[in-house]
Amino acid sequence: MNLNILLVSSSQRENSKSFEVSKYLQTNILNTMEGIKSSILDLSQYPFLLDHYGTGRDDQISLANNKDEVLAQLYACDAVVVIVPEWGGMIPPTLVNLLLLSANGSANGLPLGHKPAFAIGVSASGGGSNPISLLKGYAAKNSHLTWLPLHAIIQNVGDFLVQTWAPTLDNRYSQVQSRLLVGLKSLIIYSKQLASIRNELLELSKKHPYGQ
């Protein structure tokens, strides 16, 4: 079974550390796995996504194109990795709008419904835990995605990214590498198992798509 793993780089800033983490995961983990295809959804490249609920812009064509391109990637994936920076204890607003866009009424379906998701918090310093709590607290309500019980937090991300890939060593950076490796391996197992029952689950989700 070939699987398509979508890495969502959730920063609105171009050339962000979240995007570097996405490439890091591809290079050190996903590209080494047989039968796994991965792609990066860089939210900084979709500025009109912030207009999903309207900010007064007149360029409706660009807004529609951004939505269509993003939804196509959400529908095409088998599992999602959300790499999210902590901004003042919160998540970037474009990620909030992405989750709103993935709801049944906006997406004409449930593009992430019953697909496994692995959350990775990113911090330039010692933070990164708040995005995990926020995402797991509400992000599945209308998207109907399935969060893994596992997650990872990359603190001091600038230092982390220059470390040698050595997930078996007993040091702080290697332990985070090991969490990323175990998380992505788990994500793939979940994805394979959920694939056979996803359509049946989606039919049930359509009965109550807004999660009350």
PDB file of C-alpha atoms in Angstrom:
ATOM      1  CA  MET A   1       0.000   0.000   0.000  1.00  0.00           C
ATOM      2  CA  ASN A   2       1.379   3.391  -1.019  1.00  0.00           C
ATOM      3  CA  LEU A   3       0.567   6.178   1.416  1.00  0.00           C
ATOM      4  CA  ASN A   4       0.588   9.941   0.958  1.00  0.00           C
ATOM      5  CA  ILE A   5       1.660  11.810   4.093  1.00  0.00           C
ATOM      6  CA  LEU A   6       0.916  15.542   4.108  1.00  0.00           C
ATOM      7  CA  LEU A   7       3.170  17.748   6.220  1.00  0.00           C
ATOM      8  CA  VAL A   8       1.423  21.011   7.114  1.00  0.00           C
ATOM      9  CA  SER A   9       3.927  23.780   7.805  1.00  0.00           C
ATOM     10  CA  SER A  10       1.638  26.080   9.765  1.00  0.00           C
ATOM     11  CA  SER A  11       3.667  29.268   9.942  1.00  0.00           C
ATOM     12  CA  GLN A  12       2.491  32.256   7.916  1.00  0.00           C
ATOM     13  CA  ARG A  13       6.096  33.395   7.513  1.00  0.00           C
ATOM     14  CA  GLU A  14       8.049  32.398   4.429  1.00  0.00           C
ATOM     15  CA  ASN A  15      11.172  30.276   4.966  1.00  0.00           C
ATOM     16  CA  SER A  16      10.036  29.500   8.507  1.00  0.00           C
ATOM     17  CA  LYS A  17      11.506  27.047  10.978  1.00  0.00           C
ATOM     18  CA  SER A  18       8.275  25.055  10.671  1.00  0.00           C
ATOM     19  CA  PHE A  19       9.003  24.617   6.968  1.00  0.00           C
ATOM     20  CA  GLU A  20      12.577  23.570   7.796  1.00  0.00           C
ATOM     21  CA  VAL A  21      11.202  20.995  10.242  1.00  0.00           C
ATOM     22  CA  SER A  22       8.949  19.658   7.479  1.00  0.00           C
ATOM     23  CA  LYS A  23      11.936  19.164   5.172  1.00  0.00           C
ATOM     24  CA  TYR A  24      13.906  17.673   8.060  1.00  0.00           C
ATOM     25  CA  LEU A  25      11.216  15.037   8.589  1.00  0.00           C
ATOM     26  CA  GLN A  26      11.177  14.180   4.900  1.00  0.00           C
ATOM     27  CA  THR A  27      14.960  13.868   4.688  1.00  0.00           C
ATOM     28  CA  ASN A  28      15.598  11.885   7.849  1.00  0.00           C
ATOM     29  CA  ILE A  29      12.461   9.747   8.127  1.00  0.00           C
ATOM     30  CA  LEU A  30       9.836   9.715   5.393  1.00  0.00           C
ATOM     31  CA  ASN A  31      12.159   9.527   2.392  1.00  0.00           C
ATOM     32  CA  THR A  32      13.754   6.406   3.886  1.00  0.00           C
ATOM     33  CA  MET A  33      10.452   4.507   4.124  1.00  0.00           C
ATOM     34  CA  GLU A  34       9.293   2.204   1.358  1.00  0.00           C
ATOM     35  CA  GLY A  35       5.842   2.897  -0.070  1.00  0.00           C
ATOM     36  CA  ILE A  36       5.618   6.361   1.512  1.00  0.00           C
ATOM     37  CA  LYS A  37       5.122   9.542  -0.475  1.00  0.00           C
ATOM     38  CA  SER A  38       5.211  12.867   1.333  1.00  0.00           C
ATOM     39  CA  SER A  39       4.479  16.454   0.404  1.00  0.00           C
ATOM     40  CA  ILE A  40       4.561  19.781   2.237  1.00  0.00           C
ATOM     41  CA  LEU A  41       1.627  22.163   2.484  1.00  0.00           C
ATOM     42  CA  ASP A  42       3.379  25.454   3.288  1.00  0.00           C
ATOM     43  CA  LEU A  43       0.660  27.775   4.557  1.00  0.00           C
ATOM     44  CA  SER A  44       2.852  30.821   3.976  1.00  0.00           C
ATOM     45  CA  GLN A  45       2.253  30.287   0.263  1.00  0.00           C
ATOM     46  CA  TYR A  46      -1.517  30.676   0.644  1.00  0.00           C
ATOM     47  CA  PRO A  47      -2.047  34.207   2.003  1.00  0.00           C
ATOM     48  CA  PHE A  48      -5.645  34.374   0.802  1.00  0.00           C
ATOM     49  CA  LEU A  49      -6.509  31.427   3.036  1.00  0.00           C
ATOM     50  CA  LEU A  50      -6.812  34.011   5.808  1.00  0.00           C
ATOM     51  CA  ASP A  51      -9.813  35.398   3.918  1.00  0.00           C
ATOM     52  CA  HIS A  52     -11.846  32.229   4.326  1.00  0.00           C
ATOM     53  CA  TYR A  53     -14.280  34.143   6.541  1.00  0.00           C
ATOM     54  CA  GLY A  54     -13.625  37.461   4.835  1.00  0.00           C
ATOM     55  CA  THR A  55     -11.320  40.384   5.581  1.00  0.00           C
ATOM     56  CA  GLY A  56     -12.629  42.736   2.933  1.00  0.00           C
ATOM     57  CA  ARG A  57     -10.353  41.871   0.056  1.00  0.00           C
ATOM     58  CA  ASP A  58     -11.801  42.045  -3.427  1.00  0.00           C
ATOM     59  CA  ASP A  59      -9.658  39.358  -5.035  1.00  0.00           C
ATOM     60  CA  GLN A  60     -12.148  36.522  -4.849  1.00  0.00           C
ATOM     61  CA  ILE A  61     -10.421  34.615  -7.648  1.00  0.00           C
ATOM     62  CA  SER A  62      -7.174  34.273  -5.682  1.00  0.00           C
ATOM     63  CA  LEU A  63      -9.133  33.311  -2.585  1.00  0.00           C
ATOM     64  CA  ALA A  64     -11.017  30.602  -4.482  1.00  0.00           C
ATOM     65  CA  ASN A  65      -7.785  29.316  -6.045  1.00  0.00           C
ATOM     66  CA  ASN A  66      -6.063  29.127  -2.660  1.00  0.00           C
ATOM     67  CA  LYS A  67      -8.988  27.200  -1.203  1.00  0.00           C
ATOM     68  CA  ASP A  68      -9.170  24.787  -4.124  1.00  0.00           C
ATOM     69  CA  GLU A  69      -5.430  24.068  -4.069  1.00  0.00           C
ATOM     70  CA  VAL A  70      -5.370  23.476  -0.322  1.00  0.00           C
ATOM     71  CA  LEU A  71      -8.495  21.311  -0.267  1.00  0.00           C
ATOM     72  CA  ALA A  72      -7.117  19.176  -3.095  1.00  0.00           C
ATOM     73  CA  GLN A  73      -4.058  18.407  -0.968  1.00  0.00           C
ATOM     74  CA  LEU A  74      -6.167  17.616   2.099  1.00  0.00           C
ATOM     75  CA  TYR A  75      -8.396  15.238   0.155  1.00  0.00           C
ATOM     76  CA  ALA A  76      -5.410  13.512  -1.499  1.00  0.00           C
ATOM     77  CA  CYS A  77      -3.501  12.673   1.668  1.00  0.00           C
ATOM     78  CA  ASP A  78      -3.845   9.539   3.790  1.00  0.00           C
ATOM     79  CA  ALA A  79      -2.482  11.104   6.984  1.00  0.00           C
ATOM     80  CA  VAL A  80      -1.388  14.517   8.157  1.00  0.00           C
ATOM     81  CA  VAL A  81       1.477  15.884  10.238  1.00  0.00           C
ATOM     82  CA  VAL A  82       0.774  19.329  11.677  1.00  0.00           C
ATOM     83  CA  ILE A  83       3.966  21.276  12.405  1.00  0.00           C
ATOM     84  CA  VAL A  84       2.853  24.322  14.348  1.00  0.00           C
ATOM     85  CA  PRO A  85       4.875  27.147  15.890  1.00  0.00           C
ATOM     86  CA  GLU A  86       3.874  28.658  19.202  1.00  0.00           C
ATOM     87  CA  TRP A  87       3.088  32.341  18.720  1.00  0.00           C
ATOM     88  CA  GLY A  88       2.518  33.996  22.089  1.00  0.00           C
ATOM     89  CA  GLY A  89       1.069  30.780  23.454  1.00  0.00           C
ATOM     90  CA  MET A  90      -1.279  30.422  20.469  1.00  0.00           C
ATOM     91  CA  ILE A  91      -1.353  28.877  16.995  1.00  0.00           C
ATOM     92  CA  PRO A  92      -1.093  30.953  13.799  1.00  0.00           C
ATOM     93  CA  PRO A  93      -4.454  32.253  12.512  1.00  0.00           C
ATOM     94  CA  THR A  94      -3.944  30.706   9.083  1.00  0.00           C
ATOM     95  CA  LEU A  95      -3.940  27.251  10.711  1.00  0.00           C
ATOM     96  CA  VAL A  96      -7.225  28.097  12.448  1.00  0.00           C
ATOM     97  CA  ASN A  97      -8.679  29.013   9.071  1.00  0.00           C
ATOM     98  CA  LEU A  98      -7.345  25.809   7.526  1.00  0.00           C
ATOM     99  CA  LEU A  99      -9.207  23.816  10.163  1.00  0.00           C
ATOM    100  CA  LEU A 100     -12.357  25.851   9.532  1.00  0.00           C
ATOM    101  CA  LEU A 101     -11.957  25.215   5.827  1.00  0.00           C
ATOM    102  CA  SER A 102     -11.734  21.445   6.425  1.00  0.00           C
ATOM    103  CA  ALA A 103     -15.234  21.324   7.939  1.00  0.00           C
ATOM    104  CA  ASN A 104     -18.028  19.667   6.001  1.00  0.00           C
ATOM    105  CA  GLY A 105     -19.866  22.832   5.015  1.00  0.00           C
ATOM    106  CA  SER A 106     -16.738  24.575   3.731  1.00  0.00           C
ATOM    107  CA  ALA A 107     -15.050  21.615   2.079  1.00  0.00           C
ATOM    108  CA  ASN A 108     -18.127  19.955   0.579  1.00  0.00           C
ATOM    109  CA  GLY A 109     -17.179  16.875   2.530  1.00  0.00           C
ATOM    110  CA  LEU A 110     -14.639  15.912   5.186  1.00  0.00           C
ATOM    111  CA  PRO A 111     -11.176  15.905   3.574  1.00  0.00           C
ATOM    112  CA  LEU A 112      -9.471  15.024   6.865  1.00  0.00           C
ATOM    113  CA  GLY A 113     -12.283  12.878   8.231  1.00  0.00           C
ATOM    114  CA  HIS A 114     -10.944   9.819  10.103  1.00  0.00           C
ATOM    115  CA  LYS A 115      -7.410  10.374   8.841  1.00  0.00           C
ATOM    116  CA  PRO A 116      -4.717  10.091  11.507  1.00  0.00           C
ATOM    117  CA  ALA A 117      -2.884  13.258  12.546  1.00  0.00           C
ATOM    118  CA  PHE A 118       0.404  13.732  14.387  1.00  0.00           C
ATOM    119  CA  ALA A 119       0.999  17.094  16.104  1.00  0.00           C
ATOM    120  CA  ILE A 120       4.445  18.661  16.422  1.00  0.00           C
ATOM    121  CA  GLY A 121       4.914  21.850  18.432  1.00  0.00           C
ATOM    122  CA  VAL A 122       7.795  24.157  17.520  1.00  0.00           C
ATOM    123  CA  SER A 123       9.426  26.844  19.656  1.00  0.00           C
ATOM    124  CA  ALA A 124      12.443  29.096  19.247  1.00  0.00           C
ATOM    125  CA  SER A 125      12.933  28.832  23.008  1.00  0.00           C
ATOM    126  CA  GLY A 126      11.478  26.558  25.692  1.00  0.00           C
ATOM    127  CA  GLY A 127       7.806  26.634  24.667  1.00  0.00           C
ATOM    128  CA  GLY A 128       5.858  24.593  22.128  1.00  0.00           C
ATOM    129  CA  SER A 129       3.399  22.765  24.382  1.00  0.00           C
ATOM    130  CA  ASN A 130       0.440  25.161  24.060  1.00  0.00           C
ATOM    131  CA  PRO A 131      -0.205  24.425  20.349  1.00  0.00           C
ATOM    132  CA  ILE A 132      -0.512  20.729  21.166  1.00  0.00           C
ATOM    133  CA  SER A 133      -3.123  21.385  23.852  1.00  0.00           C
ATOM    134  CA  LEU A 134      -5.068  23.768  21.619  1.00  0.00           C
ATOM    135  CA  LEU A 135      -5.093  21.447  18.622  1.00  0.00           C
ATOM    136  CA  LYS A 136      -6.059  18.346  20.547  1.00  0.00           C
ATOM    137  CA  GLY A 137      -8.669  20.312  22.463  1.00  0.00           C
ATOM    138  CA  TYR A 138     -10.761  21.491  19.514  1.00  0.00           C
ATOM    139  CA  ALA A 139      -9.270  20.818  16.075  1.00  0.00           C
ATOM    140  CA  ALA A 140     -10.985  17.449  15.593  1.00  0.00           C
ATOM    141  CA  LYS A 141     -14.525  18.721  16.295  1.00  0.00           C
ATOM    142  CA  ASN A 142     -15.503  19.710  12.760  1.00  0.00           C
ATOM    143  CA  SER A 143     -12.608  18.240  10.794  1.00  0.00           C
ATOM    144  CA  HIS A 144     -13.226  14.732  12.226  1.00  0.00           C
ATOM    145  CA  LEU A 145      -9.518  13.941  11.997  1.00  0.00           C
ATOM    146  CA  THR A 146      -8.027  11.429  14.434  1.00  0.00           C
ATOM    147  CA  TRP A 147      -5.218  12.679  16.644  1.00  0.00           C
ATOM    148  CA  LEU A 148      -2.568  10.188  17.637  1.00  0.00           C
ATOM    149  CA  PRO A 149      -2.089   9.914  21.411  1.00  0.00           C
ATOM    150  CA  LEU A 150       1.562  10.693  20.679  1.00  0.00           C
ATOM    151  CA  HIS A 151       2.996  14.118  19.904  1.00  0.00           C
ATOM    152  CA  ALA A 152       6.381  15.818  19.813  1.00  0.00           C
ATOM    153  CA  ILE A 153       7.683  19.222  20.911  1.00  0.00           C
ATOM    154  CA  ILE A 154      10.782  20.728  19.336  1.00  0.00           C
ATOM    155  CA  GLN A 155      12.232  23.382  21.613  1.00  0.00           C
ATOM    156  CA  ASN A 156      15.151  25.628  20.655  1.00  0.00           C
ATOM    157  CA  VAL A 157      14.395  24.629  17.088  1.00  0.00           C
ATOM    158  CA  GLY A 158      17.363  26.487  15.591  1.00  0.00           C
ATOM    159  CA  ASP A 159      19.776  24.366  17.635  1.00  0.00           C
ATOM    160  CA  PHE A 160      17.769  21.196  17.055  1.00  0.00           C
ATOM    161  CA  LEU A 161      17.896  21.411  13.258  1.00  0.00           C
ATOM    162  CA  VAL A 162      21.704  21.414  13.135  1.00  0.00           C
ATOM    163  CA  GLN A 163      22.085  18.260  15.225  1.00  0.00           C
ATOM    164  CA  THR A 164      23.264  15.036  13.618  1.00  0.00           C
ATOM    165  CA  TRP A 165      20.442  12.561  13.070  1.00  0.00           C
ATOM    166  CA  ALA A 166      21.025   9.996  15.835  1.00  0.00           C
ATOM    167  CA  PRO A 167      17.667   8.979  17.384  1.00  0.00           C
ATOM    168  CA  THR A 168      19.180   6.119  19.393  1.00  0.00           C
ATOM    169  CA  LEU A 169      21.492   8.235  21.541  1.00  0.00           C
ATOM    170  CA  ASP A 170      20.648   9.143  25.111  1.00  0.00           C
ATOM    171  CA  ASN A 171      20.646  12.914  24.982  1.00  0.00           C
ATOM    172  CA  ARG A 172      17.977  15.605  24.815  1.00  0.00           C
ATOM    173  CA  TYR A 173      18.080  16.167  21.058  1.00  0.00           C
ATOM    174  CA  SER A 174      18.222  12.464  20.247  1.00  0.00           C
ATOM    175  CA  GLN A 175      15.201  11.822  22.450  1.00  0.00           C
ATOM    176  CA  VAL A 176      13.201  14.358  20.454  1.00  0.00           C
ATOM    177  CA  GLN A 177      14.419  12.726  17.236  1.00  0.00           C
ATOM    178  CA  SER A 178      13.242   9.394  18.600  1.00  0.00           C
ATOM    179  CA  ARG A 179       9.808  10.862  19.412  1.00  0.00           C
ATOM    180  CA  LEU A 180       9.519  12.125  15.838  1.00  0.00           C
ATOM    181  CA  LEU A 181      10.547   8.749  14.431  1.00  0.00           C
ATOM    182  CA  VAL A 182       8.145   6.778  16.637  1.00  0.00           C
ATOM    183  CA  GLY A 183       5.359   9.275  15.960  1.00  0.00           C
ATOM    184  CA  LEU A 184       5.686   9.017  12.182  1.00  0.00           C
ATOM    185  CA  LYS A 185       5.967   5.226  12.267  1.00  0.00           C
ATOM    186  CA  SER A 186       2.828   5.130  14.403  1.00  0.00           C
ATOM    187  CA  LEU A 187       1.078   7.517  12.027  1.00  0.00           C
ATOM    188  CA  ILE A 188       1.714   5.162   9.131  1.00  0.00           C
ATOM    189  CA  ILE A 189       0.385   2.166  11.059  1.00  0.00           C
ATOM    190  CA  TYR A 190      -2.761   4.089  11.957  1.00  0.00           C
ATOM    191  CA  SER A 191      -3.171   5.203   8.364  1.00  0.00           C
ATOM    192  CA  LYS A 192      -2.985   1.657   7.013  1.00  0.00           C
ATOM    193  CA  GLN A 193      -5.525   0.384   9.522  1.00  0.00           C
ATOM    194  CA  LEU A 194      -7.984   3.262   9.160  1.00  0.00           C
ATOM    195  CA  ALA A 195      -7.962   3.118   5.353  1.00  0.00           C
ATOM    196  CA  SER A 196     -10.219   0.055   5.237  1.00  0.00           C
ATOM    197  CA  ILE A 197     -12.898   1.556   7.499  1.00  0.00           C
ATOM    198  CA  ARG A 198     -12.693   5.260   6.637  1.00  0.00           C
ATOM    199  CA  ASN A 199     -15.588   5.319   4.155  1.00  0.00           C
ATOM    200  CA  GLU A 200     -17.880   3.600   6.631  1.00  0.00           C
ATOM    201  CA  LEU A 201     -16.900   6.077   9.352  1.00  0.00           C
ATOM    202  CA  LEU A 202     -17.351   9.040   7.014  1.00  0.00           C
ATOM    203  CA  GLU A 203     -20.925   8.015   6.312  1.00  0.00           C
ATOM    204  CA  LEU A 204     -21.610   8.133  10.040  1.00  0.00           C
ATOM    205  CA  SER A 205     -19.851  11.490  10.405  1.00  0.00           C
ATOM    206  CA  LYS A 206     -22.069  13.002   7.729  1.00  0.00           C
ATOM    207  CA  LYS A 207     -25.067  12.420   9.999  1.00  0.00           C
ATOM    208  CA  HIS A 208     -23.631  14.873  12.566  1.00  0.00           C
ATOM    209  CA  PRO A 209     -20.760  16.694  10.821  1.00  0.00           C
ATOM    210  CA  TYR A 210     -20.349  19.419  13.427  1.00  0.00           C
ATOM    211  CA  GLY A 211     -19.472  17.190  16.305  1.00  0.00           C
ATOM    212  CA  GLN A 212     -22.034  18.244  18.938  1.00  0.00           C
TER     213      GLN A 212
END
